[in-house]
Amino acid sequence: MSRRIALAGFLAIVVAAVAAAWIWFPWVFSANYTIRVATGPLGGDAHKFVAAFKRELSEQRPRVRLLLEETANLQESGEALENGKVDLAVVRSDHPAAANGGTILVIRPVSVLIMVAAQSSVKSVSELSGKKLALLEGTPANDPLLRTVIDAYGLRASDLVSTPLADVGAALQAKRVAAVLAMGSTGPGPVADAVKAIVRATRKPPTFLDIDEAKAITARSPVYEETEIPAGGFLATPAVPDDSVSTVSVSVRLVARNSMLDYVAGEMTRLLMVTRAKLAATVPGVGGMSAPDTDKKQGVLPVHPGTAAYLDGTQESLFDQAMTQLFNFSIIGGILGSLGVWLSSQWRRHRPDETQRKLQRLPAMLVEAKTVPADRLDDLEEELDALSAWFLERFAREQIDPDRIGGLSTTISEVRQAIRRRRTRP
């Protein structure tokens, strides 16, 4: 019974080890390890970024395959991540998926920019109340960050006029609008294009208005960040803006499901950081790519544990992880083994084995030899012979303690003498 319990325990540990390897190290059993990524719309900056990384990854880690899942927008990418349809997604920091998953990388910030003509008398955002504002075509009027800024200054959504990029300069020059609202990052992009359109129409670069309420906005909505656009962030000659501008931004992030293996997340972060320069050259929009803040006291959005381990220099190698799991299994196996031995001893204590039952039969046979009818003595003697042969066989196999065999022999002899006396009795 002990051997059977030990064998069952060993098999249970082997099965558990294989199952754990299947869960934690699935690439061991597969030629390829596939990661599904929601990228946003085809041709968008997020899609270009992931596609460029896919090419770099195929060279660095051929066994790891990125499967790109196109979505209509970053909102749908976040929903795909939350519904478990993908393993990674490019999402904005103000989407619930960013809070429910783990950040791998901050791809770029997207800021709200407000521009007025150089000769405009408007010096602050609060002075735009009640005036018509050009909203760069392609920027949703219901964008959460844009609406947050508008509400902070008491501006009306009805005053926003969707304006094509080619017309923003003329609309500002003709004073059909008092300012131009746009969302984007520094460097090439929609904001830089709008700046060029305004310069062509007005012959002068626009003036950027500081969002003085940035600190208050980020205090109320920690998923946003107070940002400073440096001088020359959108145009080098002449420098536009000509001085730093305070604004508020939302970050576009690569977010993983919490179930993603720590080693995989850490390796993804490492490869992204290593290939950052190449990716920025291929997709200029990701020039501001940066590592997430791993300080839990300051960071509002969670960072994936694997990414945090890599960035903090505490990432374990595959060998270290395997040894840790082996150590854990050895502890579990020891506990299970001890439990099995205890259960076996309890079972033996409360349920006598076959040897014990046959030993208990001998005193009963001694009583029967003195009391049973004479015609049953032959049956009793045959049972005694079989019992003697059984004890002798177990003794030969060393399954009976030698110290007990003497007492057994004495008891068997007493039973035989009792049978013999009954037969000679007149």
Tab-separated table of C-alpha atoms in Angstrom:
chain	number	residue	atom	x	y	z
A	1	MET	CA	0.000	0.000	0.000
A	2	SER	CA	2.858	2.398	0.831
A	3	ARG	CA	4.492	1.718	-2.525
A	4	ARG	CA	1.204	2.358	-4.329
A	5	ILE	CA	0.713	5.642	-2.485
A	6	ALA	CA	4.288	6.714	-3.260
A	7	LEU	CA	3.847	5.832	-6.936
A	8	ALA	CA	0.540	7.718	-7.103
A	9	GLY	CA	2.169	10.748	-5.468
A	10	PHE	CA	5.069	10.668	-7.906
A	11	LEU	CA	2.721	10.443	-10.896
A	12	ALA	CA	0.658	13.343	-9.513
A	13	ILE	CA	3.790	15.493	-9.255
A	14	VAL	CA	4.821	14.607	-12.821
A	15	VAL	CA	1.366	15.479	-14.152
A	16	ALA	CA	1.371	18.762	-12.213
A	17	ALA	CA	4.841	19.618	-13.548
A	18	VAL	CA	3.777	18.963	-17.137
A	19	ALA	CA	0.593	21.016	-16.664
A	20	ALA	CA	2.573	23.892	-15.146
A	21	ALA	CA	5.053	23.793	-18.019
A	22	TRP	CA	2.151	23.866	-20.473
A	23	ILE	CA	0.724	26.958	-18.745
A	24	TRP	CA	3.921	28.862	-17.928
A	25	PHE	CA	6.208	27.761	-20.753
A	26	PRO	CA	3.895	26.889	-23.687
A	27	TRP	CA	6.583	27.558	-26.299
A	28	VAL	CA	8.357	24.395	-25.124
A	29	PHE	CA	5.559	22.327	-26.701
A	30	SER	CA	5.123	24.420	-29.835
A	31	ALA	CA	7.274	25.431	-32.770
A	32	ASN	CA	5.807	28.972	-32.546
A	33	TYR	CA	4.453	31.171	-29.785
A	34	THR	CA	1.710	33.440	-31.143
A	35	ILE	CA	0.746	36.770	-29.568
A	36	ARG	CA	-2.407	38.476	-30.834
A	37	VAL	CA	-2.242	42.282	-30.994
A	38	ALA	CA	-5.066	44.783	-31.557
A	39	THR	CA	-3.481	47.593	-33.563
A	40	GLY	CA	-6.203	50.077	-34.445
A	41	PRO	CA	-7.126	50.930	-38.059
A	42	LEU	CA	-4.967	49.914	-40.996
A	43	GLY	CA	-2.587	52.740	-41.912
A	44	GLY	CA	-2.865	54.416	-38.513
A	45	ASP	CA	0.206	55.265	-36.436
A	46	ALA	CA	-0.498	52.425	-34.001
A	47	HIS	CA	-0.816	49.879	-36.807
A	48	LYS	CA	2.399	51.127	-38.433
A	49	PHE	CA	4.199	50.903	-35.096
A	50	VAL	CA	3.151	47.299	-34.395
A	51	ALA	CA	3.814	46.244	-38.000
A	52	ALA	CA	7.341	47.687	-37.782
A	53	PHE	CA	7.952	45.909	-34.478
A	54	LYS	CA	6.646	42.670	-35.985
A	55	ARG	CA	9.353	42.854	-38.643
A	56	GLU	CA	12.052	43.475	-36.054
A	57	LEU	CA	10.727	40.682	-33.825
A	58	SER	CA	10.793	38.162	-36.669
A	59	GLU	CA	14.556	38.724	-36.908
A	60	GLN	CA	15.247	38.688	-33.169
A	61	ARG	CA	12.795	35.939	-32.102
A	62	PRO	CA	11.674	33.861	-35.113
A	63	ARG	CA	9.607	31.524	-32.923
A	64	VAL	CA	7.519	34.404	-31.563
A	65	ARG	CA	4.810	35.464	-34.012
A	66	LEU	CA	2.740	38.636	-33.746
A	67	LEU	CA	-0.732	38.219	-35.174
A	68	LEU	CA	-2.100	41.683	-36.000
A	69	GLU	CA	-5.820	42.242	-35.397
A	70	GLU	CA	-7.057	45.431	-37.085
A	71	THR	CA	-9.739	47.447	-35.279
A	72	ALA	CA	-11.686	50.536	-36.261
A	73	ASN	CA	-10.027	52.670	-33.562
A	74	LEU	CA	-8.140	52.493	-30.289
A	75	GLN	CA	-11.448	52.285	-28.416
A	76	GLU	CA	-12.202	48.948	-30.097
A	77	SER	CA	-8.635	47.804	-29.434
A	78	GLY	CA	-9.196	48.331	-25.733
A	79	GLU	CA	-12.483	46.442	-25.848
A	80	ALA	CA	-10.815	43.529	-27.654
A	81	LEU	CA	-8.214	43.350	-24.876
A	82	GLU	CA	-10.815	43.437	-22.122
A	83	ASN	CA	-12.894	40.726	-23.838
A	84	GLY	CA	-9.882	38.425	-24.061
A	85	LYS	CA	-9.806	38.399	-27.871
A	86	VAL	CA	-6.165	39.603	-27.985
A	87	ASP	CA	-3.094	39.393	-25.751
A	88	LEU	CA	-1.788	42.897	-26.474
A	89	ALA	CA	-3.468	46.093	-27.585
A	90	VAL	CA	-2.542	49.664	-28.402
A	91	VAL	CA	-4.871	51.720	-26.188
A	92	ARG	CA	-5.149	55.171	-24.696
A	93	SER	CA	-4.505	55.758	-21.016
A	94	ASP	CA	-8.087	56.971	-20.519
A	95	HIS	CA	-9.562	53.638	-21.653
A	96	PRO	CA	-10.490	51.139	-18.870
A	97	ALA	CA	-8.282	48.490	-20.534
A	98	ALA	CA	-5.198	50.505	-19.537
A	99	ALA	CA	-6.212	50.251	-15.882
A	100	ASN	CA	-7.323	46.608	-16.059
A	101	GLY	CA	-4.232	45.367	-17.934
A	102	GLY	CA	-0.496	45.923	-17.567
A	103	THR	CA	1.457	48.525	-19.525
A	104	ILE	CA	4.371	47.221	-21.587
A	105	LEU	CA	5.433	50.501	-23.187
A	106	VAL	CA	4.343	54.126	-23.559
A	107	ILE	CA	4.320	54.687	-27.323
A	108	ARG	CA	3.672	58.419	-27.465
A	109	PRO	CA	1.739	61.246	-25.804
A	110	VAL	CA	-1.161	62.919	-27.610
A	111	SER	CA	-1.698	66.502	-26.486
A	112	VAL	CA	-4.456	69.061	-26.933
A	113	LEU	CA	-3.104	72.141	-28.739
A	114	ILE	CA	-4.907	75.463	-29.164
A	115	MET	CA	-3.543	77.900	-31.775
A	116	VAL	CA	-4.551	81.485	-32.598
A	117	ALA	CA	-3.313	83.803	-35.333
A	118	ALA	CA	-0.145	85.764	-34.546
A	119	GLN	CA	-2.050	89.070	-34.617
A	120	SER	CA	-4.931	87.775	-32.448
A	121	SER	CA	-5.783	89.667	-29.279
A	122	VAL	CA	-6.681	86.388	-27.492
A	123	LYS	CA	-4.049	85.630	-24.882
A	124	SER	CA	-5.680	82.847	-22.854
A	125	VAL	CA	-8.047	79.929	-23.439
A	126	SER	CA	-10.690	81.453	-21.174
A	127	GLU	CA	-11.096	84.335	-23.663
A	128	LEU	CA	-12.379	81.869	-26.296
A	129	SER	CA	-15.690	81.370	-24.515
A	130	GLY	CA	-18.587	81.944	-26.916
A	131	LYS	CA	-16.334	82.101	-30.005
A	132	LYS	CA	-16.241	79.699	-32.948
A	133	LEU	CA	-13.330	77.272	-32.848
A	134	ALA	CA	-11.958	75.226	-35.751
A	135	LEU	CA	-11.593	71.559	-34.847
A	136	LEU	CA	-9.065	69.913	-37.119
A	137	GLU	CA	-10.916	67.433	-39.316
A	138	GLY	CA	-10.364	63.870	-38.123
A	139	THR	CA	-10.368	64.821	-34.446
A	140	PRO	CA	-13.584	63.502	-32.833
A	141	ALA	CA	-15.586	66.226	-31.107
A	142	ASN	CA	-16.469	63.725	-28.376
A	143	ASP	CA	-12.854	62.777	-27.638
A	144	PRO	CA	-12.649	62.308	-23.828
A	145	LEU	CA	-9.534	64.442	-23.380
A	146	LEU	CA	-10.801	67.203	-25.666
A	147	ARG	CA	-14.138	67.283	-23.848
A	148	THR	CA	-12.320	67.436	-20.507
A	149	VAL	CA	-10.358	70.515	-21.596
A	150	ILE	CA	-13.441	72.193	-23.079
A	151	ASP	CA	-15.471	71.590	-19.929
A	152	ALA	CA	-12.651	72.910	-17.744
A	153	TYR	CA	-12.865	76.293	-19.510
A	154	GLY	CA	-16.621	76.361	-19.982
A	155	LEU	CA	-16.396	76.213	-23.774
A	156	ARG	CA	-19.367	74.911	-25.763
A	157	ALA	CA	-19.168	71.816	-27.959
A	158	SER	CA	-21.609	73.527	-30.343
A	159	ASP	CA	-18.941	76.163	-31.095
A	160	LEU	CA	-16.579	73.547	-32.526
A	161	VAL	CA	-16.470	73.608	-36.309
A	162	SER	CA	-14.927	70.590	-38.039
A	163	THR	CA	-12.500	72.086	-40.566
A	164	PRO	CA	-10.379	70.351	-43.227
A	165	LEU	CA	-6.629	70.755	-42.856
A	166	ALA	CA	-6.389	72.777	-46.089
A	167	ASP	CA	-8.917	75.338	-44.807
A	168	VAL	CA	-7.749	75.988	-41.245
A	169	GLY	CA	-5.337	78.740	-42.266
A	170	ALA	CA	-7.923	80.564	-44.371
A	171	ALA	CA	-10.592	80.235	-41.652
A	172	LEU	CA	-8.224	81.736	-39.090
A	173	GLN	CA	-7.090	84.517	-41.496
A	174	ALA	CA	-10.683	85.458	-42.343
A	175	LYS	CA	-11.614	85.381	-38.615
A	176	ARG	CA	-14.373	82.839	-39.236
A	177	VAL	CA	-12.891	81.085	-36.225
A	178	ALA	CA	-11.006	82.521	-33.277
A	179	ALA	CA	-8.685	79.546	-32.766
A	180	VAL	CA	-7.773	76.109	-34.053
A	181	LEU	CA	-8.000	73.032	-31.832
A	182	ALA	CA	-5.915	69.982	-32.705
A	183	MET	CA	-4.656	66.825	-31.028
A	184	GLY	CA	-1.305	65.223	-31.731
A	185	SER	CA	2.322	64.705	-30.805
A	186	THR	CA	5.430	66.753	-31.479
A	187	GLY	CA	7.231	66.167	-34.732
A	188	PRO	CA	5.569	65.239	-38.033
A	189	GLY	CA	1.819	64.791	-37.799
A	190	PRO	CA	-1.513	66.594	-37.968
A	191	VAL	CA	-0.508	69.474	-35.672
A	192	ALA	CA	2.656	70.197	-37.658
A	193	ASP	CA	0.605	70.089	-40.880
A	194	ALA	CA	-1.912	72.545	-39.401
A	195	VAL	CA	0.950	74.872	-38.416
A	196	LYS	CA	2.237	74.857	-41.996
A	197	ALA	CA	-1.258	75.580	-43.352
A	198	ILE	CA	-1.613	78.569	-41.004
A	199	VAL	CA	1.828	79.901	-41.956
A	200	ARG	CA	0.923	79.694	-45.656
A	201	ALA	CA	-2.361	81.565	-45.130
A	202	THR	CA	-1.273	84.229	-42.612
A	203	ARG	CA	2.417	84.495	-43.478
A	204	LYS	CA	3.192	84.181	-39.788
A	205	PRO	CA	3.393	81.195	-37.431
A	206	PRO	CA	0.471	80.758	-35.011
A	207	THR	CA	0.614	81.473	-31.303
A	208	PHE	CA	0.016	78.533	-28.958
A	209	LEU	CA	-2.082	79.140	-25.854
A	210	ASP	CA	-1.037	77.602	-22.552
A	211	ILE	CA	-3.628	75.368	-20.894
A	212	ASP	CA	-3.266	76.863	-17.443
A	213	GLU	CA	-5.782	74.419	-16.003
A	214	ALA	CA	-3.531	71.439	-16.855
A	215	LYS	CA	-2.571	70.796	-13.238
A	216	ALA	CA	-6.190	70.930	-12.074
A	217	ILE	CA	-7.306	68.695	-14.954
A	218	THR	CA	-4.707	66.025	-14.180
A	219	ALA	CA	-5.571	66.183	-10.490
A	220	ARG	CA	-9.207	65.408	-11.305
A	221	SER	CA	-8.348	62.864	-14.018
A	222	PRO	CA	-5.032	61.148	-13.155
A	223	VAL	CA	-5.086	59.161	-16.422
A	224	TYR	CA	-4.020	62.402	-18.124
A	225	GLU	CA	-0.648	64.086	-17.751
A	226	GLU	CA	0.535	67.668	-17.587
A	227	THR	CA	2.880	68.124	-20.547
A	228	GLU	CA	5.230	70.800	-21.782
A	229	ILE	CA	5.729	71.130	-25.542
A	230	PRO	CA	9.303	72.371	-26.173
A	231	ALA	CA	10.129	75.309	-28.439
A	232	GLY	CA	10.380	74.164	-32.062
A	233	GLY	CA	8.338	71.044	-31.327
A	234	PHE	CA	6.365	71.326	-34.564
A	235	LEU	CA	8.481	73.450	-36.883
A	236	ALA	CA	12.202	74.115	-36.718
A	237	THR	CA	12.474	77.198	-38.938
A	238	PRO	CA	10.958	79.398	-37.755
A	239	ALA	CA	10.673	77.714	-34.371
A	240	VAL	CA	7.035	76.812	-33.697
A	241	PRO	CA	6.171	77.237	-30.949
A	242	ASP	CA	8.708	79.923	-30.177
A	243	ASP	CA	8.580	79.072	-26.486
A	244	SER	CA	7.529	76.087	-24.394
A	245	VAL	CA	3.778	75.527	-24.088
A	246	SER	CA	1.931	73.965	-21.145
A	247	THR	CA	-0.817	71.556	-22.071
A	248	VAL	CA	-2.404	68.247	-21.078
A	249	SER	CA	-1.986	64.924	-22.842
A	250	VAL	CA	-3.204	61.351	-22.988
A	251	SER	CA	-0.660	58.593	-23.536
A	252	VAL	CA	-0.967	55.866	-26.162
A	253	ARG	CA	0.247	52.637	-24.617
A	254	LEU	CA	0.964	49.041	-25.490
A	255	VAL	CA	-0.984	47.138	-22.861
A	256	ALA	CA	-0.971	43.402	-22.146
A	257	ARG	CA	-3.465	41.186	-20.401
A	258	ASN	CA	-2.510	40.396	-16.824
A	259	SER	CA	-2.412	36.701	-17.741
A	260	MET	CA	0.562	37.249	-20.073
A	261	LEU	CA	3.617	35.430	-18.734
A	262	ASP	CA	6.060	37.684	-16.896
A	263	TYR	CA	8.989	36.405	-18.947
A	264	VAL	CA	7.180	37.106	-22.229
A	265	ALA	CA	6.203	40.621	-21.130
A	266	GLY	CA	9.751	41.353	-19.965
A	267	GLU	CA	11.241	40.050	-23.202
A	268	MET	CA	8.793	42.119	-25.256
A	269	THR	CA	9.814	45.227	-23.307
A	270	ARG	CA	13.498	44.472	-23.806
A	271	LEU	CA	13.120	44.023	-27.560
A	272	LEU	CA	11.039	47.192	-27.865
A	273	MET	CA	13.608	49.243	-25.993
A	274	VAL	CA	16.492	47.747	-27.976
A	275	THR	CA	14.823	48.387	-31.350
A	276	ARG	CA	13.441	51.805	-30.379
A	277	ALA	CA	15.791	53.730	-32.697
A	278	LYS	CA	14.917	51.530	-35.686
A	279	LEU	CA	11.203	51.812	-34.996
A	280	ALA	CA	11.407	55.609	-34.677
A	281	ALA	CA	13.161	55.794	-38.057
A	282	THR	CA	10.443	53.655	-39.657
A	283	VAL	CA	7.507	55.278	-37.867
A	284	PRO	CA	8.409	58.879	-36.896
A	285	GLY	CA	5.315	59.125	-34.704
A	286	VAL	CA	6.874	56.826	-32.114
A	287	GLY	CA	9.941	58.991	-31.521
A	288	GLY	CA	8.602	59.741	-28.043
A	289	MET	CA	8.400	56.068	-27.086
A	290	SER	CA	9.389	55.558	-23.446
A	291	ALA	CA	9.359	53.031	-20.643
A	292	PRO	CA	6.430	53.192	-18.201
A	293	ASP	CA	6.924	54.499	-14.680
A	294	THR	CA	7.381	51.510	-12.336
A	295	ASP	CA	6.964	53.605	-9.178
A	296	LYS	CA	3.659	52.337	-7.777
A	297	LYS	CA	3.325	55.402	-5.546
A	298	GLN	CA	3.406	57.777	-8.517
A	299	GLY	CA	2.070	55.708	-11.403
A	300	VAL	CA	-1.709	55.544	-11.663
A	301	LEU	CA	-1.869	52.870	-14.351
A	302	PRO	CA	-0.427	49.434	-13.526
A	303	VAL	CA	2.724	48.219	-15.227
A	304	HIS	CA	2.911	44.542	-16.169
A	305	PRO	CA	4.986	42.683	-13.523
A	306	GLY	CA	7.252	41.227	-16.231
A	307	THR	CA	7.941	44.693	-17.637
A	308	ALA	CA	8.561	46.123	-14.173
A	309	ALA	CA	10.973	43.263	-13.398
A	310	TYR	CA	12.945	43.948	-16.581
A	311	LEU	CA	13.073	47.716	-16.043
A	312	ASP	CA	14.045	47.318	-12.377
A	313	GLY	CA	16.712	44.725	-13.207
A	314	THR	CA	15.011	41.892	-11.281
A	315	GLN	CA	13.846	39.792	-14.222
A	316	GLU	CA	14.481	36.061	-13.777
A	317	SER	CA	15.951	33.942	-16.544
A	318	LEU	CA	14.096	30.885	-17.818
A	319	PHE	CA	16.509	28.692	-15.849
A	320	ASP	CA	15.838	30.624	-12.636
A	321	GLN	CA	12.089	30.387	-13.203
A	322	ALA	CA	12.331	26.656	-13.876
A	323	MET	CA	14.390	26.122	-10.704
A	324	THR	CA	11.904	28.175	-8.691
A	325	GLN	CA	9.014	26.075	-9.965
A	326	LEU	CA	10.978	22.872	-9.326
A	327	PHE	CA	11.629	24.026	-5.762
A	328	ASN	CA	7.927	24.780	-5.325
A	329	PHE	CA	6.961	21.368	-6.681
A	330	SER	CA	9.460	19.651	-4.394
A	331	ILE	CA	7.881	21.380	-1.392
A	332	ILE	CA	4.379	20.464	-2.564
A	333	GLY	CA	5.528	16.907	-3.284
A	334	GLY	CA	7.034	16.612	0.196
A	335	ILE	CA	3.834	17.840	1.799
A	336	LEU	CA	1.714	15.463	-0.284
A	337	GLY	CA	4.078	12.578	0.479
A	338	SER	CA	3.926	13.245	4.222
A	339	LEU	CA	0.156	13.505	4.027
A	340	GLY	CA	0.012	10.177	2.153
A	341	VAL	CA	2.151	8.439	4.771
A	342	TRP	CA	-0.007	9.834	7.569
A	343	LEU	CA	-3.209	8.736	5.850
A	344	SER	CA	-1.714	5.285	5.255
A	345	SER	CA	-0.794	4.922	8.928
A	346	GLN	CA	-4.266	6.065	9.990
A	347	TRP	CA	-5.860	3.598	7.579
A	348	ARG	CA	-3.750	0.755	8.928
A	349	ARG	CA	-4.543	1.694	12.485
A	350	HIS	CA	-8.294	1.642	11.933
A	351	ARG	CA	-8.426	-1.196	9.384
A	352	PRO	CA	-6.289	-4.228	10.294
A	353	ASP	CA	-4.401	-5.824	7.416
A	354	GLU	CA	-4.654	-9.452	6.350
A	355	THR	CA	-1.825	-10.587	8.649
A	356	GLN	CA	-3.533	-9.007	11.628
A	357	ARG	CA	-6.857	-10.659	10.771
A	358	LYS	CA	-5.237	-14.104	10.509
A	359	LEU	CA	-3.418	-13.595	13.808
A	360	GLN	CA	-6.760	-12.778	15.451
A	361	ARG	CA	-8.172	-16.037	14.035
A	362	LEU	CA	-5.785	-18.275	16.029
A	363	PRO	CA	-7.300	-17.633	19.525
A	364	ALA	CA	-10.759	-18.267	18.076
A	365	MET	CA	-9.570	-21.569	16.596
A	366	LEU	CA	-8.202	-22.631	20.018
A	367	VAL	CA	-11.641	-22.090	21.547
A	368	GLU	CA	-13.351	-23.918	18.668
A	369	ALA	CA	-10.973	-26.907	19.024
A	370	LYS	CA	-12.392	-27.438	22.516
A	371	THR	CA	-16.047	-26.814	21.744
A	372	VAL	CA	-16.981	-27.713	18.152
A	373	PRO	CA	-18.596	-31.089	17.378
A	374	ALA	CA	-16.166	-33.893	16.636
A	375	ASP	CA	-17.229	-34.110	12.982
A	376	ARG	CA	-15.898	-30.568	12.386
A	377	LEU	CA	-12.415	-31.195	13.744
A	378	ASP	CA	-11.096	-32.279	10.319
A	379	ASP	CA	-12.238	-28.980	8.771
A	380	LEU	CA	-10.668	-27.056	11.605
A	381	GLU	CA	-7.384	-28.924	11.187
A	382	GLU	CA	-7.347	-28.233	7.422
A	383	GLU	CA	-7.858	-24.530	8.122
A	384	LEU	CA	-5.023	-24.653	10.641
A	385	ASP	CA	-2.707	-26.312	8.090
A	386	ALA	CA	-3.547	-23.627	5.500
A	387	LEU	CA	-2.995	-20.894	8.047
A	388	SER	CA	0.375	-22.388	9.078
A	389	ALA	CA	1.479	-22.524	5.423
A	390	TRP	CA	0.395	-18.890	4.911
A	391	PHE	CA	2.411	-17.691	7.925
A	392	LEU	CA	5.440	-19.687	6.804
A	393	GLU	CA	5.301	-18.135	3.323
A	394	ARG	CA	5.067	-14.594	4.722
A	395	PHE	CA	7.958	-15.330	7.096
A	396	ALA	CA	10.083	-16.522	4.154
A	397	ARG	CA	9.322	-13.220	2.355
A	398	GLU	CA	10.360	-11.289	5.482
A	399	GLN	CA	6.861	-9.856	5.761
A	400	ILE	CA	6.500	-11.096	9.365
A	401	ASP	CA	8.820	-10.005	12.132
A	402	PRO	CA	11.007	-12.972	13.310
A	403	ASP	CA	10.206	-12.007	16.918
A	404	ARG	CA	6.534	-12.838	16.274
A	405	ILE	CA	7.056	-16.215	14.617
A	406	GLY	CA	7.881	-17.910	17.953
A	407	GLY	CA	4.559	-16.855	19.468
A	408	LEU	CA	2.730	-17.990	16.333
A	409	SER	CA	4.329	-21.437	16.494
A	410	THR	CA	3.346	-21.825	20.135
A	411	THR	CA	-0.282	-20.842	19.457
A	412	ILE	CA	-0.547	-23.187	16.431
A	413	SER	CA	0.890	-26.064	18.539
A	414	GLU	CA	-1.692	-25.426	21.250
A	415	VAL	CA	-4.511	-25.595	18.696
A	416	ARG	CA	-3.142	-28.907	17.306
A	417	GLN	CA	-2.881	-30.402	20.812
A	418	ALA	CA	-6.425	-29.314	21.580
A	419	ILE	CA	-7.679	-31.033	18.398
A	420	ARG	CA	-5.648	-34.156	19.236
A	421	ARG	CA	-7.075	-34.322	22.791
A	422	ARG	CA	-10.609	-34.019	21.477
A	423	ARG	CA	-10.033	-36.939	19.133
A	424	THR	CA	-8.600	-39.196	21.852
A	425	ARG	CA	-11.302	-38.272	24.295
A	426	PRO	CA	-13.705	-41.232	24.832
